[in-house]
Amino acid sequence: MFEARHTMATTSADNGIPQSAAGGPPAAGRGGDGDGGGEWGWFAPAGGERTAEQSARPGPDVGSAGSAGSAESAESAEPAYPANPGYGRFEPSRDAELIRRTLEEIEPISQAVTSYFYALLFLQHPGLRELFPASMDSQRDRLFKALLTAAKLVDERRVLVEFLSHLGRGHRKYGTRPEHYPAVGECLIAALTRYATRTWSAETEAAWVRAYTAISQIMIDAAAEDERRAPAWWRAEVVAHELRTPDIAVLTLRPDQPYPFRAGQYTSIETPWWPKVWRHYSLACAPRPDGLLVLHVKVVPAGWVSTALVHRARPGDVLRLGAAAGSMAVDHSSDAGLLCLGGGTGIAPVKALVEEVARGGRARSVEVFYGARAGRDLYDLEAMRELDRRYPWLTVRPVAAEGPPDGGGLTGRLPDVVREHGPWQGYDGYLSGPPGMVRSGVEALVAAGVPAHRIRHDSLDALGAAGASRD
Ligand SMILES: NC(=O)C1=CN([C@@H]2O[C@H](COP(=O)(O)OP(=O)(O)OC[C@H]3O[C@@H](n4cnc5c(N)ncnc54)[C@H](OP(=O)(O)O)[C@@H]3O)[C@@H](O)[C@H]2O)C=CC1
C-alpha cells in the first residue's frame, strides 16, 4: 500500500509459512525505474515510483495520487479492523510509545516479519495477491518504512493525516478497496504477535489495533473523497519518443482526459510490460494548452520500468498514470528569485518551473545551475540554452565536473559551484537530482545565505529509498 514521496521544504526472508506468493522478477526507481523512486505502500501494491529516474534500486516511492472508494462505499465501509470491546479510544501518546517499542524490537528482523505478513496475507486472502506486483522484494521494505513513518508521526496528527490521506489516495490506482483493510490488519497483528515476543502484550495489541483502525479509516476516507473528483488512474499514449543519449529518452504523452498537476510535481507510471510496478517521474513541463506531458527517463541499472520506457516504448504505446504529487512547486506568495539546481535528469522539474514562471507573466529572477559529470551528459542543454536566450530574467549555467561543457560553462560539482557563485540571500532554493546532490546542495544553499525554510526539494527519505534510481 503506501506509496510515498514527498516534496518538502527544508523545514524489505524467511518465514514460517509456506512460500507461495512472493517472488517474481528482479526489480530495479523517480525519474526512474528503479523500483526505487516511486511510491511505497504499506500493505498494498506498489512499485516504487519516483521522480525522475531514480537511479537504479528497487524500491518504493512516495507520492500522492489516486482515487479510491466512492462516498457510498465509504459510508458503508466496515470498520477497518473489527471492533473489540476492549479497545477504547485511540490514545496517541501511550499508544505511540507501545508501538515504538514493538517497532524497535522488530526492526532488526523486519524482513522476516514482513515476509511472514505477506505470506499469511496471500495464504488467507489469495484474491489480494493480484493487487501486488510479481516481485515483492521492494514491497517488504515499503511496509516497514511506512509503519515507521506513521509511528513517528503518531503524535503529530495533522502531519499524520496528511501522510495517510496521501497514501489512501495513492492506493486507488492499485485497486485497493475498503474491504481489503481488515484482512491486512489481521495479518499485521498476527505477524507482530509472532515476532515481537519481548514487547507484545494485550495492552500493546490493543494499541496496534487502535492505531491500525485509525490509520485505515483515514486512508479509506481520503480515497473516497478523492474518488468524487478524480479517476484512479489516467491512460496516456506515447506520442513522441526521443533518445537523447544511449540511456536517456524524452517521452511525450497524451493523457486520455485532462491531467491536473503543477509544475515541479511528479507522476506515477505503470507500463504495459511490468503490470503493478509503478514508478515516479517528474513532469518536465508546466501544464500545456494541448494537455501533453513530457518525461525525462534515464535507464537505471537493472531497472525494469526505466529500461522499458527508454528502450521499448514507442509512439502508440499506452501507459497508466497515477495522480500528480509533490510540493516542489513555485511559491507564488514569494517575490524572491528562484535559485534552481538540477543534477542529471533532475533538470526535468526545474525546466517545468522555468516554464511556469514564463507563463505567469510576473518576471522573477530565475538562476538555473544544470550539472552533470561530463558535458555530454547534459542531454537537455540546448533546450535550456534556448530558454535562456528567450527570457531576460533567466540565467542557465551548465556545470560539469570533468571540465567545461562545449559552448561554455562551469567546471566543478554542482553544490560547490553554486556556493562559489553566492551569496544567495533573496533567493528561494529548488533542488532536484540524486539524493547526495540534493543533500549537499541544501547545505551549500544554506551556507550561501538561503534560509532553510525557503528551500524546496523532494523528500530525502523518498530519494534515499528510491536511490538514485527510478526505474
Ligand atoms: N527523471 C526525473 O524526472 C527525475 C530524476 N531525479 C533524480 O535525479 C537523479 C538523476 O540521475 P542521473 O541523471 O544519473 O544523475 P547523475 O548521477 O549523473 O548526477 C548528476 C550530477 O549530480 C552530481 N552528484 C551526485 N551525487 C552527488 C553528491 N553527493 N554531491 C554532489 N554532487 C553529486 C553528479 O556528480 P558525479 O557524476 O560526480 O556523481 C552529477 O554531476 C536520479 O537520482 C533521479 O531519481 C530527480 C527528479 C526528477
PDB file of N, CA and C in Angstrom, residues 53-112:
ATOM      1  N   GLU A  53      13.950   9.529 -12.899  1.00  0.00           N
ATOM      2  CA  GLU A  53      14.668   8.370 -12.838  1.00  0.00           C
ATOM      3  C   GLU A  53      15.443   8.114 -11.717  1.00  0.00           C
ATOM      4  N   GLN A  54      14.962   7.644 -10.905  1.00  0.00           N
ATOM      5  CA  GLN A  54      15.739   7.378  -9.807  1.00  0.00           C
ATOM      6  C   GLN A  54      16.670   6.412 -10.236  1.00  0.00           C
ATOM      7  N   SER A  55      17.602   6.344  -9.688  1.00  0.00           N
ATOM      8  CA  SER A  55      18.623   5.541 -10.113  1.00  0.00           C
ATOM      9  C   SER A  55      18.333   4.187  -9.813  1.00  0.00           C
ATOM     10  N   ALA A  56      18.850   3.385  -9.952  1.00  0.00           N
ATOM     11  CA  ALA A  56      18.527   2.051 -10.012  1.00  0.00           C
ATOM     12  C   ALA A  56      18.227   1.206  -8.895  1.00  0.00           C
ATOM     13  N   ARG A  57      17.770   1.562  -7.888  1.00  0.00           N
ATOM     14  CA  ARG A  57      17.459   0.491  -6.963  1.00  0.00           C
ATOM     15  C   ARG A  57      16.007   0.233  -6.890  1.00  0.00           C
ATOM     16  N   PRO A  58      15.770  -0.930  -6.553  1.00  0.00           N
ATOM     17  CA  PRO A  58      14.401  -1.299  -6.407  1.00  0.00           C
ATOM     18  C   PRO A  58      13.911  -0.584  -5.208  1.00  0.00           C
ATOM     19  N   GLY A  59      12.757  -0.193  -5.198  1.00  0.00           N
ATOM     20  CA  GLY A  59      12.295   0.399  -4.001  1.00  0.00           C
ATOM     21  C   GLY A  59      11.079   1.187  -4.156  1.00  0.00           C
ATOM     22  N   PRO A  60      10.664   1.707  -3.096  1.00  0.00           N
ATOM     23  CA  PRO A  60       9.408   2.392  -3.004  1.00  0.00           C
ATOM     24  C   PRO A  60       9.472   3.831  -3.447  1.00  0.00           C
ATOM     25  N   ASP A  61       8.364   4.320  -3.661  1.00  0.00           N
ATOM     26  CA  ASP A  61       8.228   5.706  -3.943  1.00  0.00           C
ATOM     27  C   ASP A  61       7.250   6.341  -3.042  1.00  0.00           C
ATOM     28  N   VAL A  62       7.391   7.518  -2.941  1.00  0.00           N
ATOM     29  CA  VAL A  62       6.420   8.237  -2.157  1.00  0.00           C
ATOM     30  C   VAL A  62       5.699   9.174  -3.064  1.00  0.00           C
ATOM     31  N   GLY A  63       4.521   9.349  -2.855  1.00  0.00           N
ATOM     32  CA  GLY A  63       3.864  10.297  -3.699  1.00  0.00           C
ATOM     33  C   GLY A  63       2.433  10.334  -3.345  1.00  0.00           C
ATOM     34  N   SER A  64       1.704  11.062  -4.070  1.00  0.00           N
ATOM     35  CA  SER A  64       0.320  11.088  -3.745  1.00  0.00           C
ATOM     36  C   SER A  64      -0.411  10.756  -4.981  1.00  0.00           C
ATOM     37  N   ALA A  65      -1.602  10.527  -4.860  1.00  0.00           N
ATOM     38  CA  ALA A  65      -2.283  10.292  -6.065  1.00  0.00           C
ATOM     39  C   ALA A  65      -3.647   9.786  -5.883  1.00  0.00           C
ATOM     40  N   GLY A  66      -4.127   9.243  -6.706  1.00  0.00           N
ATOM     41  CA  GLY A  66      -5.132   8.370  -6.821  1.00  0.00           C
ATOM     42  C   GLY A  66      -6.545   8.603  -6.527  1.00  0.00           C
ATOM     43  N   SER A  67      -7.220   7.582  -6.456  1.00  0.00           N
ATOM     44  CA  SER A  67      -8.615   7.674  -6.262  1.00  0.00           C
ATOM     45  C   SER A  67      -8.982   6.568  -5.347  1.00  0.00           C
ATOM     46  N   ALA A  68     -10.113   6.470  -4.896  1.00  0.00           N
ATOM     47  CA  ALA A  68     -10.463   5.346  -4.080  1.00  0.00           C
ATOM     48  C   ALA A  68     -11.929   5.209  -3.965  1.00  0.00           C
ATOM     49  N   GLY A  69     -12.387   4.781  -2.934  1.00  0.00           N
ATOM     50  CA  GLY A  69     -13.781   4.458  -2.822  1.00  0.00           C
ATOM     51  C   GLY A  69     -14.717   5.612  -3.010  1.00  0.00           C
ATOM     52  N   SER A  70     -15.917   5.285  -3.327  1.00  0.00           N
ATOM     53  CA  SER A  70     -16.893   6.330  -3.516  1.00  0.00           C
ATOM     54  C   SER A  70     -17.407   6.758  -2.166  1.00  0.00           C
ATOM     55  N   ALA A  71     -18.149   7.816  -2.204  1.00  0.00           N
ATOM     56  CA  ALA A  71     -18.726   8.275  -0.955  1.00  0.00           C
ATOM     57  C   ALA A  71     -19.602   7.174  -0.409  1.00  0.00           C
ATOM     58  N   GLU A  72     -20.286   6.538  -1.316  1.00  0.00           N
ATOM     59  CA  GLU A  72     -21.196   5.485  -0.887  1.00  0.00           C
ATOM     60  C   GLU A  72     -20.412   4.368  -0.216  1.00  0.00           C
ATOM     61  N   SER A  73     -19.295   3.987  -0.851  1.00  0.00           N
ATOM     62  CA  SER A  73     -18.542   2.884  -0.271  1.00  0.00           C
ATOM     63  C   SER A  73     -17.961   3.284   1.070  1.00  0.00           C
ATOM     64  N   ALA A  74     -17.626   4.541   1.171  1.00  0.00           N
ATOM     65  CA  ALA A  74     -17.047   4.965   2.443  1.00  0.00           C
ATOM     66  C   ALA A  74     -18.100   4.886   3.535  1.00  0.00           C
ATOM     67  N   GLU A  75     -19.282   5.318   3.191  1.00  0.00           N
ATOM     68  CA  GLU A  75     -20.312   5.316   4.205  1.00  0.00           C
ATOM     69  C   GLU A  75     -20.658   3.916   4.654  1.00  0.00           C
ATOM     70  N   SER A  76     -20.598   2.989   3.712  1.00  0.00           N
ATOM     71  CA  SER A  76     -21.000   1.649   4.070  1.00  0.00           C
ATOM     72  C   SER A  76     -19.838   0.793   4.532  1.00  0.00           C
ATOM     73  N   ALA A  77     -18.645   1.411   4.534  1.00  0.00           N
ATOM     74  CA  ALA A  77     -17.470   0.611   4.865  1.00  0.00           C
ATOM     75  C   ALA A  77     -17.525   0.061   6.283  1.00  0.00           C
ATOM     76  N   GLU A  78     -17.050  -1.150   6.451  1.00  0.00           N
ATOM     77  CA  GLU A  78     -16.942  -1.742   7.768  1.00  0.00           C
ATOM     78  C   GLU A  78     -15.770  -1.078   8.463  1.00  0.00           C
ATOM     79  N   PRO A  79     -15.738  -1.156   9.742  1.00  0.00           N
ATOM     80  CA  PRO A  79     -14.561  -0.620  10.412  1.00  0.00           C
ATOM     81  C   PRO A  79     -13.329  -1.309   9.843  1.00  0.00           C
ATOM     82  N   ALA A  80     -12.260  -0.585   9.754  1.00  0.00           N
ATOM     83  CA  ALA A  80     -11.071  -1.143   9.133  1.00  0.00           C
ATOM     84  C   ALA A  80     -10.579  -2.356   9.892  1.00  0.00           C
ATOM     85  N   TYR A  81     -10.815  -2.405  11.171  1.00  0.00           N
ATOM     86  CA  TYR A  81     -10.419  -3.576  11.934  1.00  0.00           C
ATOM     87  C   TYR A  81     -11.577  -3.884  12.849  1.00  0.00           C
ATOM     88  N   PRO A  82     -11.900  -5.138  13.018  1.00  0.00           N
ATOM     89  CA  PRO A  82     -13.070  -5.487  13.790  1.00  0.00           C
ATOM     90  C   PRO A  82     -13.062  -4.803  15.148  1.00  0.00           C
ATOM     91  N   ALA A  83     -14.179  -4.284  15.493  1.00  0.00           N
ATOM     92  CA  ALA A  83     -14.268  -3.613  16.774  1.00  0.00           C
ATOM     93  C   ALA A  83     -14.031  -4.614  17.890  1.00  0.00           C
ATOM     94  N   ASN A  84     -13.377  -4.187  18.907  1.00  0.00           N
ATOM     95  CA  ASN A  84     -13.129  -5.062  20.052  1.00  0.00           C
ATOM     96  C   ASN A  84     -13.540  -4.308  21.292  1.00  0.00           C
ATOM     97  N   PRO A  85     -14.418  -4.883  22.059  1.00  0.00           N
ATOM     98  CA  PRO A  85     -14.930  -4.173  23.209  1.00  0.00           C
ATOM     99  C   PRO A  85     -13.821  -3.713  24.138  1.00  0.00           C
ATOM    100  N   GLY A  86     -12.700  -4.367  24.099  1.00  0.00           N
ATOM    101  CA  GLY A  86     -11.626  -3.993  25.000  1.00  0.00           C
ATOM    102  C   GLY A  86     -10.814  -2.826  24.505  1.00  0.00           C
ATOM    103  N   TYR A  87     -11.068  -2.427  23.258  1.00  0.00           N
ATOM    104  CA  TYR A  87     -10.256  -1.368  22.695  1.00  0.00           C
ATOM    105  C   TYR A  87     -11.011  -0.066  22.725  1.00  0.00           C
ATOM    106  N   GLY A  88     -10.563   0.827  23.483  1.00  0.00           N
ATOM    107  CA  GLY A  88     -11.262   2.095  23.599  1.00  0.00           C
ATOM    108  C   GLY A  88     -10.757   3.098  22.599  1.00  0.00           C
ATOM    109  N   ARG A  89     -10.803   4.328  22.986  1.00  0.00           N
ATOM    110  CA  ARG A  89     -10.367   5.388  22.088  1.00  0.00           C
ATOM    111  C   ARG A  89      -8.872   5.346  21.861  1.00  0.00           C
ATOM    112  N   PHE A  90      -8.489   5.831  20.717  1.00  0.00           N
ATOM    113  CA  PHE A  90      -7.068   5.914  20.394  1.00  0.00           C
ATOM    114  C   PHE A  90      -6.416   6.899  21.354  1.00  0.00           C
ATOM    115  N   GLU A  91      -5.348   6.463  22.022  1.00  0.00           N
ATOM    116  CA  GLU A  91      -4.653   7.326  22.972  1.00  0.00           C
ATOM    117  C   GLU A  91      -3.256   7.577  22.442  1.00  0.00           C
ATOM    118  N   PRO A  92      -3.081   8.666  21.745  1.00  0.00           N
ATOM    119  CA  PRO A  92      -1.864   8.870  20.985  1.00  0.00           C
ATOM    120  C   PRO A  92      -0.566   8.637  21.735  1.00  0.00           C
ATOM    121  N   SER A  93      -0.328   9.298  22.823  1.00  0.00           N
ATOM    122  CA  SER A  93       0.993   9.232  23.411  1.00  0.00           C
ATOM    123  C   SER A  93       1.344   7.858  23.962  1.00  0.00           C
ATOM    124  N   ARG A  94       0.470   7.293  24.758  1.00  0.00           N
ATOM    125  CA  ARG A  94       0.729   5.967  25.321  1.00  0.00           C
ATOM    126  C   ARG A  94       0.787   4.921  24.203  1.00  0.00           C
ATOM    127  N   ASP A  95      -0.148   4.991  23.278  1.00  0.00           N
ATOM    128  CA  ASP A  95      -0.146   4.040  22.167  1.00  0.00           C
ATOM    129  C   ASP A  95       1.130   4.197  21.338  1.00  0.00           C
ATOM    130  N   ALA A  96       1.528   5.431  21.126  1.00  0.00           N
ATOM    131  CA  ALA A  96       2.726   5.667  20.320  1.00  0.00           C
ATOM    132  C   ALA A  96       3.936   5.030  20.969  1.00  0.00           C
ATOM    133  N   GLU A  97       4.040   5.125  22.269  1.00  0.00           N
ATOM    134  CA  GLU A  97       5.169   4.543  22.978  1.00  0.00           C
ATOM    135  C   GLU A  97       5.174   3.017  22.816  1.00  0.00           C
ATOM    136  N   LEU A  98       4.003   2.407  22.970  1.00  0.00           N
ATOM    137  CA  LEU A  98       3.920   0.946  22.832  1.00  0.00           C
ATOM    138  C   LEU A  98       4.263   0.521  21.400  1.00  0.00           C
ATOM    139  N   ILE A  99       3.791   1.299  20.449  1.00  0.00           N
ATOM    140  CA  ILE A  99       4.055   0.965  19.047  1.00  0.00           C
ATOM    141  C   ILE A  99       5.540   1.141  18.728  1.00  0.00           C
ATOM    142  N   ARG A 100       6.117   2.180  19.254  1.00  0.00           N
ATOM    143  CA  ARG A 100       7.552   2.396  19.017  1.00  0.00           C
ATOM    144  C   ARG A 100       8.372   1.241  19.597  1.00  0.00           C
ATOM    145  N   ARG A 101       7.983   0.778  20.767  1.00  0.00           N
ATOM    146  CA  ARG A 101       8.735  -0.341  21.375  1.00  0.00           C
ATOM    147  C   ARG A 101       8.657  -1.581  20.483  1.00  0.00           C
ATOM    148  N   THR A 102       7.474  -1.836  19.930  1.00  0.00           N
ATOM    149  CA  THR A 102       7.333  -3.002  19.044  1.00  0.00           C
ATOM    150  C   THR A 102       8.212  -2.830  17.809  1.00  0.00           C
ATOM    151  N   LEU A 103       8.168  -1.626  17.250  1.00  0.00           N
ATOM    152  CA  LEU A 103       8.951  -1.391  16.038  1.00  0.00           C
ATOM    153  C   LEU A 103      10.442  -1.520  16.306  1.00  0.00           C
ATOM    154  N   GLU A 104      10.873  -1.050  17.461  1.00  0.00           N
ATOM    155  CA  GLU A 104      12.294  -1.193  17.806  1.00  0.00           C
ATOM    156  C   GLU A 104      12.671  -2.666  17.893  1.00  0.00           C
ATOM    157  N   GLU A 105      11.765  -3.458  18.465  1.00  0.00           N
ATOM    158  CA  GLU A 105      12.076  -4.889  18.608  1.00  0.00           C
ATOM    159  C   GLU A 105      12.149  -5.591  17.250  1.00  0.00           C
ATOM    160  N   ILE A 106      11.235  -5.228  16.342  1.00  0.00           N
ATOM    161  CA  ILE A 106      11.218  -5.978  15.072  1.00  0.00           C
ATOM    162  C   ILE A 106      12.122  -5.377  13.999  1.00  0.00           C
ATOM    163  N   GLU A 107      12.644  -4.184  14.253  1.00  0.00           N
ATOM    164  CA  GLU A 107      13.460  -3.564  13.205  1.00  0.00           C
ATOM    165  C   GLU A 107      14.577  -4.475  12.704  1.00  0.00           C
ATOM    166  N   PRO A 108      15.336  -5.114  13.576  1.00  0.00           N
ATOM    167  CA  PRO A 108      16.431  -5.971  13.072  1.00  0.00           C
ATOM    168  C   PRO A 108      15.922  -7.195  12.310  1.00  0.00           C
ATOM    169  N   ILE A 109      14.667  -7.543  12.484  1.00  0.00           N
ATOM    170  CA  ILE A 109      14.122  -8.732  11.803  1.00  0.00           C
ATOM    171  C   ILE A 109      12.940  -8.345  10.923  1.00  0.00           C
ATOM    172  N   SER A 110      12.978  -7.102  10.443  1.00  0.00           N
ATOM    173  CA  SER A 110      11.825  -6.621   9.676  1.00  0.00           C
ATOM    174  C   SER A 110      11.573  -7.450   8.425  1.00  0.00           C
ATOM    175  N   GLN A 111      12.644  -7.953   7.818  1.00  0.00           N
ATOM    176  CA  GLN A 111      12.464  -8.783   6.622  1.00  0.00           C
ATOM    177  C   GLN A 111      11.637 -10.020   6.940  1.00  0.00           C
ATOM    178  N   ALA A 112      11.953 -10.650   8.026  1.00  0.00           N
ATOM    179  CA  ALA A 112      11.231 -11.866   8.413  1.00  0.00           C
ATOM    180  C   ALA A 112       9.773 -11.543   8.743  1.00  0.00           C
TER     181      ALA A 112
END
